[in-house]
Amino acid sequence: MMARAAAALLFFLAAAAAVSGAELPRFAEAPQYRNGDGCPAAAAGVCDPGLVHIAMTLDAHYLRGSMAAIYSLLKHASCPESLFFHFLAADAPPGDITDLRRAVAASFPSLRFEIYPFRAEAVAGLISASVRAALDAPLNYARNHLADLLPPCVPRAIYLDSDVLAADDVRRLWETRLPAAAVVAAPEYCHANFSRYFTPAFWSDPALGARVFAGRRRQPCYFNTGVMVIDLRRWRAGNYRRRIERWMEIQKEKRIYELGSLPPFLLVFAGEVEAVDLRWNQHGLGGDNVHGSCRPLHDGPVSLMHWSGKGKPWDRLDAGRPCSLDHTWKSYDLYIPGDGSGAASPASGPALSASW
């Protein structure tokens, strides 16, 4: 297993080197969105208390998804100029981050954002091979370091994966109340089979298993780490990055889970998460981690769609085998093909309805 993990890390480092210095895809400029009546005054800087802080990873492989996500968040925001984006990018040669910065600024000239370099070495010795190689990318673990990378004046952040699409005003999610005992808020899925996220070795170990979750605030349930509200001050005070890393170290010794960066979060936070309405993470639209088959939306209203799983809408669209919901994502796609055909038309396309 250690050999597999090392091979996976080498693969991603080689892939990063391959795209280093390569020209990024081209993207159209998105429409400009301005604050409406009742919005806070224009922010003076990142520490302004009126800002809504959104954190995402940013890399060449998923840049197309990130651009669509940003566009959707701005389009549905009541106060788009109050959004501040914090992007975590692989600490590649300085020119790579400069290119990413240039690409984002070109499509969103008025966007408030910063890019923070993330070193793969910070997690390289902790990653174990999982069921899908893409889950082993070091940048998947950058969310563990969010509180270390963002300025100390930022009190909380909404962490979002790059394969999401907003259908509602993200400020509603930002205003989620976190009681004193909670560090993370996220939609929970208590109907899911929680035990399957860990190996039989975990559940049969008398020092682990159910004992790990004993005494928590509520029943431990599965939650998806692609949409989270995180209190960064409480995270720092509780040294939660180190708590997650300790489980990653145990995984190296005992192989207690199979699925990348999610299980360590569950081990630390399941049963302690402040529940958010399920509308904020209609996840699984990318299918499973093996086949990436089409899946419909869950019952109920939708505020945020999430193509978690193997199938990504841009890949399926390019391959000519899209799922029905991929066409909704397409209306936010700013990508301009290399031959100039089918160039993005960001002003067109249907707006999503949040059904509040």
Coordinates of C-alpha atoms in Angstrom, one line a residue:
M1 CA 0.0 0.0 0.0
M2 CA 2.9 2.4 0.8
A3 CA 4.3 1.6 -2.7
R4 CA 0.9 2.5 -4.3
A5 CA 0.7 5.7 -2.4
A6 CA 4.3 6.7 -3.4
A7 CA 3.5 5.8 -7.0
A8 CA 0.3 7.9 -6.9
L9 CA 2.2 10.9 -5.5
L10 CA 4.9 10.6 -8.1
F11 CA 2.1 10.5 -10.8
F12 CA 0.6 13.7 -9.6
L13 CA 4.0 15.4 -9.2
A14 CA 4.8 14.3 -12.8
A15 CA 1.5 15.5 -14.0
A16 CA 2.0 18.9 -12.3
A17 CA 5.4 19.1 -14.0
A18 CA 3.9 18.2 -17.3
V19 CA 1.4 21.1 -17.2
S20 CA 4.0 23.5 -15.6
G21 CA 4.7 26.2 -18.1
A22 CA 2.0 24.9 -20.5
E23 CA -0.6 27.3 -21.7
L24 CA -3.8 27.3 -19.7
P25 CA -7.2 26.9 -21.5
R26 CA -8.8 30.1 -22.6
F27 CA -12.0 31.4 -20.9
A28 CA -14.5 34.0 -21.8
E29 CA -15.1 37.1 -19.6
A30 CA -18.1 36.6 -17.4
P31 CA -20.8 39.3 -17.0
Q32 CA -20.1 41.9 -14.3
Y33 CA -22.4 41.7 -11.3
R34 CA -22.8 44.5 -8.8
N35 CA -24.1 44.9 -5.3
G36 CA -27.8 45.6 -4.9
D37 CA -29.6 47.9 -2.4
G38 CA -28.9 47.0 1.2
C39 CA -25.5 45.4 0.6
P40 CA -22.5 46.4 2.9
A41 CA -20.3 49.2 1.8
A42 CA -17.4 48.4 -0.4
A43 CA -14.8 46.4 1.5
A44 CA -11.5 48.0 2.2
G45 CA -9.5 44.8 2.4
V46 CA -9.6 41.1 3.2
C47 CA -10.2 41.8 6.9
D48 CA -13.5 43.8 6.3
P49 CA -16.2 42.2 8.4
G50 CA -18.8 42.6 5.7
L51 CA -17.1 40.0 3.4
V52 CA -18.3 36.5 2.6
H53 CA -15.1 34.3 2.4
I54 CA -15.1 31.4 0.0
A55 CA -12.2 29.0 -0.3
M56 CA -11.5 26.6 -3.2
T57 CA -8.5 24.8 -4.7
L58 CA -7.3 26.0 -8.0
D59 CA -5.3 24.0 -10.6
A60 CA -5.0 23.6 -14.3
H61 CA -6.8 20.2 -14.3
Y62 CA -10.0 21.5 -12.7
L63 CA -9.8 25.1 -13.7
R64 CA -12.8 24.8 -16.1
G65 CA -14.9 23.6 -13.2
S66 CA -13.6 26.3 -10.9
M67 CA -14.5 29.0 -13.4
A68 CA -18.1 27.8 -13.8
A69 CA -18.4 27.6 -10.0
I70 CA -17.2 31.2 -9.5
Y71 CA -19.5 32.4 -12.2
S72 CA -22.6 30.7 -10.7
L73 CA -21.7 32.0 -7.2
L74 CA -21.5 35.6 -8.5
K75 CA -24.6 35.3 -10.6
H76 CA -26.8 34.2 -7.7
A77 CA -25.3 36.4 -5.0
S78 CA -27.3 39.3 -3.7
C79 CA -24.1 41.2 -2.9
P80 CA -21.5 39.8 -5.4
E81 CA -18.9 42.5 -4.6
S82 CA -18.9 41.3 -1.0
L83 CA -17.6 37.8 -2.0
F84 CA -13.9 37.2 -1.4
F85 CA -12.3 34.1 -2.9
H86 CA -9.4 32.4 -1.3
F87 CA -7.7 29.9 -3.8
L88 CA -5.3 27.2 -2.7
A89 CA -2.9 26.3 -5.5
A90 CA -0.1 23.8 -5.8
D91 CA 3.2 25.5 -5.0
A92 CA 4.6 25.0 -8.5
P93 CA 7.1 27.3 -10.2
P94 CA 6.0 31.0 -9.6
G95 CA 4.9 31.4 -13.2
D96 CA 2.2 28.8 -12.8
I97 CA 0.4 30.7 -10.1
T98 CA 0.9 33.9 -12.0
D99 CA -0.9 32.2 -15.0
L100 CA -3.7 31.1 -12.8
R101 CA -4.1 34.6 -11.3
R102 CA -4.1 36.1 -14.8
A103 CA -6.8 33.6 -16.0
V104 CA -9.1 34.3 -13.1
A105 CA -8.7 38.1 -13.4
A106 CA -9.3 38.0 -17.1
S107 CA -12.7 36.3 -16.7
F108 CA -13.6 38.1 -13.6
P109 CA -12.0 41.6 -13.7
S110 CA -13.7 42.8 -10.5
L111 CA -13.3 39.7 -8.4
R112 CA -11.8 40.0 -5.0
F113 CA -9.4 37.1 -4.6
E114 CA -6.1 35.8 -3.4
I115 CA -4.1 32.7 -4.3
Y116 CA -2.1 30.9 -1.6
P117 CA 0.7 28.4 -2.6
F118 CA 0.3 24.9 -1.1
R119 CA 3.3 22.6 -0.8
A120 CA 2.7 19.0 -1.7
E121 CA 5.4 18.1 0.7
A122 CA 3.2 19.2 3.6
V123 CA 1.1 16.0 3.1
A124 CA 3.2 13.8 0.9
G125 CA 4.2 11.4 3.7
L126 CA 0.6 11.2 5.0
I127 CA -1.4 10.2 1.9
S128 CA -2.5 6.6 1.5
A129 CA -3.6 5.1 -1.8
S130 CA -7.4 5.1 -2.3
V131 CA -10.0 3.6 -4.6
R132 CA -9.4 6.3 -7.3
A133 CA -6.0 7.9 -8.2
A134 CA -7.5 11.4 -8.5
L135 CA -8.4 11.3 -4.8
D136 CA -4.7 10.9 -3.9
A137 CA -3.7 14.3 -5.3
P138 CA -2.0 16.4 -2.5
L139 CA -4.2 19.4 -3.3
N140 CA -7.2 17.4 -2.1
Y141 CA -5.7 17.7 1.4
A142 CA -5.1 21.5 1.2
R143 CA -8.5 22.1 3.0
N144 CA -6.8 20.7 6.1
H145 CA -4.4 23.6 6.0
L146 CA -7.0 26.3 5.3
A147 CA -6.7 27.9 8.8
D148 CA -2.9 28.0 8.4
L149 CA -2.9 29.7 5.0
L150 CA -5.7 32.3 5.3
P151 CA -5.1 35.6 7.2
P152 CA -5.8 35.3 10.9
C153 CA -8.4 38.1 10.6
V154 CA -10.7 35.8 8.5
P155 CA -13.1 34.4 11.0
R156 CA -14.8 31.7 8.9
A157 CA -14.8 30.4 5.4
I158 CA -17.1 28.4 3.1
Y159 CA -15.0 25.6 1.6
L160 CA -16.3 24.5 -1.8
D161 CA -15.0 21.8 -4.3
S162 CA -14.3 22.9 -7.8
D163 CA -17.1 20.8 -9.3
V164 CA -20.1 22.7 -7.8
L165 CA -22.7 25.0 -9.2
A166 CA -24.6 27.5 -7.1
A167 CA -28.3 28.0 -7.5
D168 CA -28.9 30.3 -4.6
D169 CA -27.3 33.3 -2.7
V170 CA -24.3 31.8 -0.9
R171 CA -24.7 34.4 1.8
R172 CA -27.5 32.3 3.2
L173 CA -25.0 29.5 3.7
W174 CA -22.5 32.0 5.2
E175 CA -25.0 33.0 7.8
T176 CA -25.3 29.5 9.2
R177 CA -25.2 29.6 13.0
L178 CA -22.3 27.7 14.6
P179 CA -23.0 27.0 18.3
A180 CA -20.0 27.2 20.6
A181 CA -19.4 23.4 20.4
A182 CA -19.2 23.3 16.6
V183 CA -16.2 23.9 14.3
V184 CA -17.8 22.7 11.0
A185 CA -21.2 23.0 9.5
A186 CA -22.3 20.9 6.6
P187 CA -25.2 18.9 5.2
E188 CA -25.4 15.5 6.9
Y189 CA -26.7 12.3 5.3
C190 CA -27.8 10.1 8.2
H191 CA -29.6 7.6 6.0
A192 CA -26.2 6.6 4.4
N193 CA -24.4 3.5 5.6
F194 CA -21.8 5.2 7.8
S195 CA -19.9 2.0 8.6
R196 CA -18.9 1.5 4.9
Y197 CA -16.5 4.4 5.0
F198 CA -14.2 2.4 7.2
T199 CA -12.7 -1.1 6.8
P200 CA -13.6 -4.2 8.8
A201 CA -10.2 -3.9 10.5
F202 CA -11.4 -0.5 11.9
W203 CA -14.7 -1.8 13.3
S204 CA -13.1 -4.9 14.8
D205 CA -10.3 -3.1 16.6
P206 CA -11.4 -2.8 20.3
A207 CA -9.4 0.5 20.5
L208 CA -11.2 1.9 17.4
G209 CA -14.6 1.2 15.9
A210 CA -17.6 2.6 17.8
R211 CA -15.4 3.7 20.7
V212 CA -14.0 6.5 18.5
F213 CA -17.4 8.1 18.2
A214 CA -18.6 7.6 21.8
G215 CA -19.7 10.7 23.7
R216 CA -20.1 12.9 20.7
R217 CA -22.9 15.5 20.5
R218 CA -25.1 13.5 18.2
Q219 CA -25.2 10.3 16.1
P220 CA -22.2 10.2 13.8
C221 CA -23.4 10.6 10.2
Y222 CA -21.7 10.9 6.8
F223 CA -21.1 14.4 5.4
N224 CA -19.4 15.4 2.2
T225 CA -16.4 17.6 2.7
G226 CA -16.9 19.4 -0.7
V227 CA -19.3 21.9 1.0
M228 CA -18.4 23.1 4.5
V229 CA -18.7 26.2 6.7
I230 CA -15.6 26.3 8.9
D231 CA -14.9 28.4 11.9
L232 CA -11.2 29.1 11.3
R233 CA -10.6 30.6 14.8
R234 CA -12.0 27.5 16.6
W235 CA -10.1 25.3 14.1
R236 CA -6.8 26.9 15.0
A237 CA -7.5 26.9 18.7
G238 CA -8.4 23.2 18.6
N239 CA -5.4 22.3 16.4
Y240 CA -7.8 20.3 14.1
R241 CA -5.3 19.9 11.3
R242 CA -3.1 17.9 13.6
R243 CA -6.1 15.8 14.7
I244 CA -6.8 14.9 11.1
E245 CA -3.2 14.1 10.4
R246 CA -3.0 11.8 13.4
W247 CA -5.7 9.6 11.8
M248 CA -3.8 9.7 8.5
E249 CA -0.8 8.4 10.4
I250 CA -2.9 5.6 11.9
Q251 CA -4.1 4.7 8.4
K252 CA -0.5 4.2 7.4
E253 CA -0.2 1.6 10.2
K254 CA -3.6 -0.2 10.1
R255 CA -5.4 0.6 6.8
I256 CA -8.7 1.7 8.4
Y257 CA -10.3 3.3 5.4
E258 CA -10.2 3.3 1.5
L259 CA -11.5 6.7 0.4
G260 CA -8.9 9.5 0.2
S261 CA -9.3 12.7 2.3
L262 CA -12.9 12.1 3.5
P263 CA -12.5 9.5 6.2
P264 CA -10.1 11.5 8.4
F265 CA -12.6 14.3 8.5
L266 CA -15.4 11.9 9.5
L267 CA -13.2 10.4 12.2
V268 CA -12.6 13.9 13.7
F269 CA -16.0 15.6 13.1
A270 CA -18.8 13.0 12.6
G271 CA -21.2 13.5 15.4
E272 CA -19.9 17.0 16.0
V273 CA -21.0 18.7 12.7
E274 CA -23.7 21.4 12.8
A275 CA -26.2 20.2 10.3
V276 CA -27.1 22.4 7.3
D277 CA -30.1 21.9 5.0
L278 CA -29.4 19.2 2.4
R279 CA -30.3 21.7 -0.4
W280 CA -26.7 23.1 0.1
N281 CA -25.1 20.0 -1.2
Q282 CA -27.0 18.0 -3.9
H283 CA -24.0 15.8 -4.3
G284 CA -23.2 12.6 -6.2
L285 CA -24.0 14.0 -9.6
G286 CA -20.7 12.7 -10.9
G287 CA -21.8 9.1 -10.2
D288 CA -19.6 6.7 -8.2
N289 CA -15.9 6.6 -8.0
V290 CA -15.5 3.8 -10.5
H291 CA -17.9 4.4 -13.4
G292 CA -19.1 8.0 -13.0
S293 CA -22.6 7.1 -14.2
C294 CA -25.5 9.6 -14.4
R295 CA -27.4 10.4 -11.3
P296 CA -30.5 12.6 -10.7
L297 CA -31.0 15.2 -8.1
H298 CA -32.3 14.1 -4.7
D299 CA -35.8 15.0 -3.8
G300 CA -36.2 18.5 -2.4
P301 CA -35.1 22.1 -3.2
V302 CA -31.6 22.8 -4.6
S303 CA -29.3 25.6 -3.6
L304 CA -26.0 24.0 -4.7
M305 CA -25.3 21.2 -7.1
H306 CA -22.2 19.1 -6.7
W307 CA -20.7 16.7 -9.3
S308 CA -18.8 14.6 -6.7
G309 CA -17.8 11.2 -8.1
K310 CA -15.7 10.2 -11.1
G311 CA -17.9 11.8 -13.8
K312 CA -17.3 15.6 -14.4
P313 CA -19.7 17.5 -16.6
W314 CA -17.0 19.1 -18.8
D315 CA -15.5 15.7 -19.5
R316 CA -18.8 14.1 -20.4
L317 CA -19.9 17.1 -22.5
D318 CA -16.6 17.0 -24.4
A319 CA -16.9 13.2 -25.0
G320 CA -20.4 13.7 -26.4
R321 CA -22.0 11.6 -23.6
P322 CA -23.5 14.2 -21.2
C323 CA -26.0 13.4 -18.4
S324 CA -29.1 15.6 -18.4
L325 CA -27.9 17.8 -15.6
D326 CA -24.6 18.4 -17.3
H327 CA -26.4 20.7 -19.7
T328 CA -27.3 22.9 -16.7
W329 CA -23.6 23.1 -15.9
K330 CA -22.9 24.0 -19.5
S331 CA -24.8 27.2 -19.2
Y332 CA -22.0 28.5 -16.8
D333 CA -19.1 27.1 -18.8
L334 CA -16.7 29.9 -19.8
Y335 CA -14.3 27.6 -21.6
I336 CA -13.3 28.6 -25.2
P337 CA -12.2 25.6 -27.2
G338 CA -8.7 25.8 -28.8
D339 CA -10.2 26.0 -32.3
G340 CA -12.5 28.8 -31.3
S341 CA -15.6 26.8 -32.1
G342 CA -18.5 26.8 -29.6
A343 CA -17.0 29.7 -27.7
A344 CA -18.7 30.4 -24.4
S345 CA -21.6 32.7 -24.3
P346 CA -21.8 33.5 -20.6
A347 CA -24.8 35.9 -20.9
S348 CA -27.0 33.1 -22.2
G349 CA -28.3 29.9 -20.6
P350 CA -31.0 29.3 -18.0
A351 CA -30.7 30.6 -14.5
L352 CA -31.2 28.0 -11.8
S353 CA -34.1 28.3 -9.4
A354 CA -33.5 27.8 -5.7
S355 CA -37.2 27.3 -4.9
W356 CA -37.1 29.0 -1.6

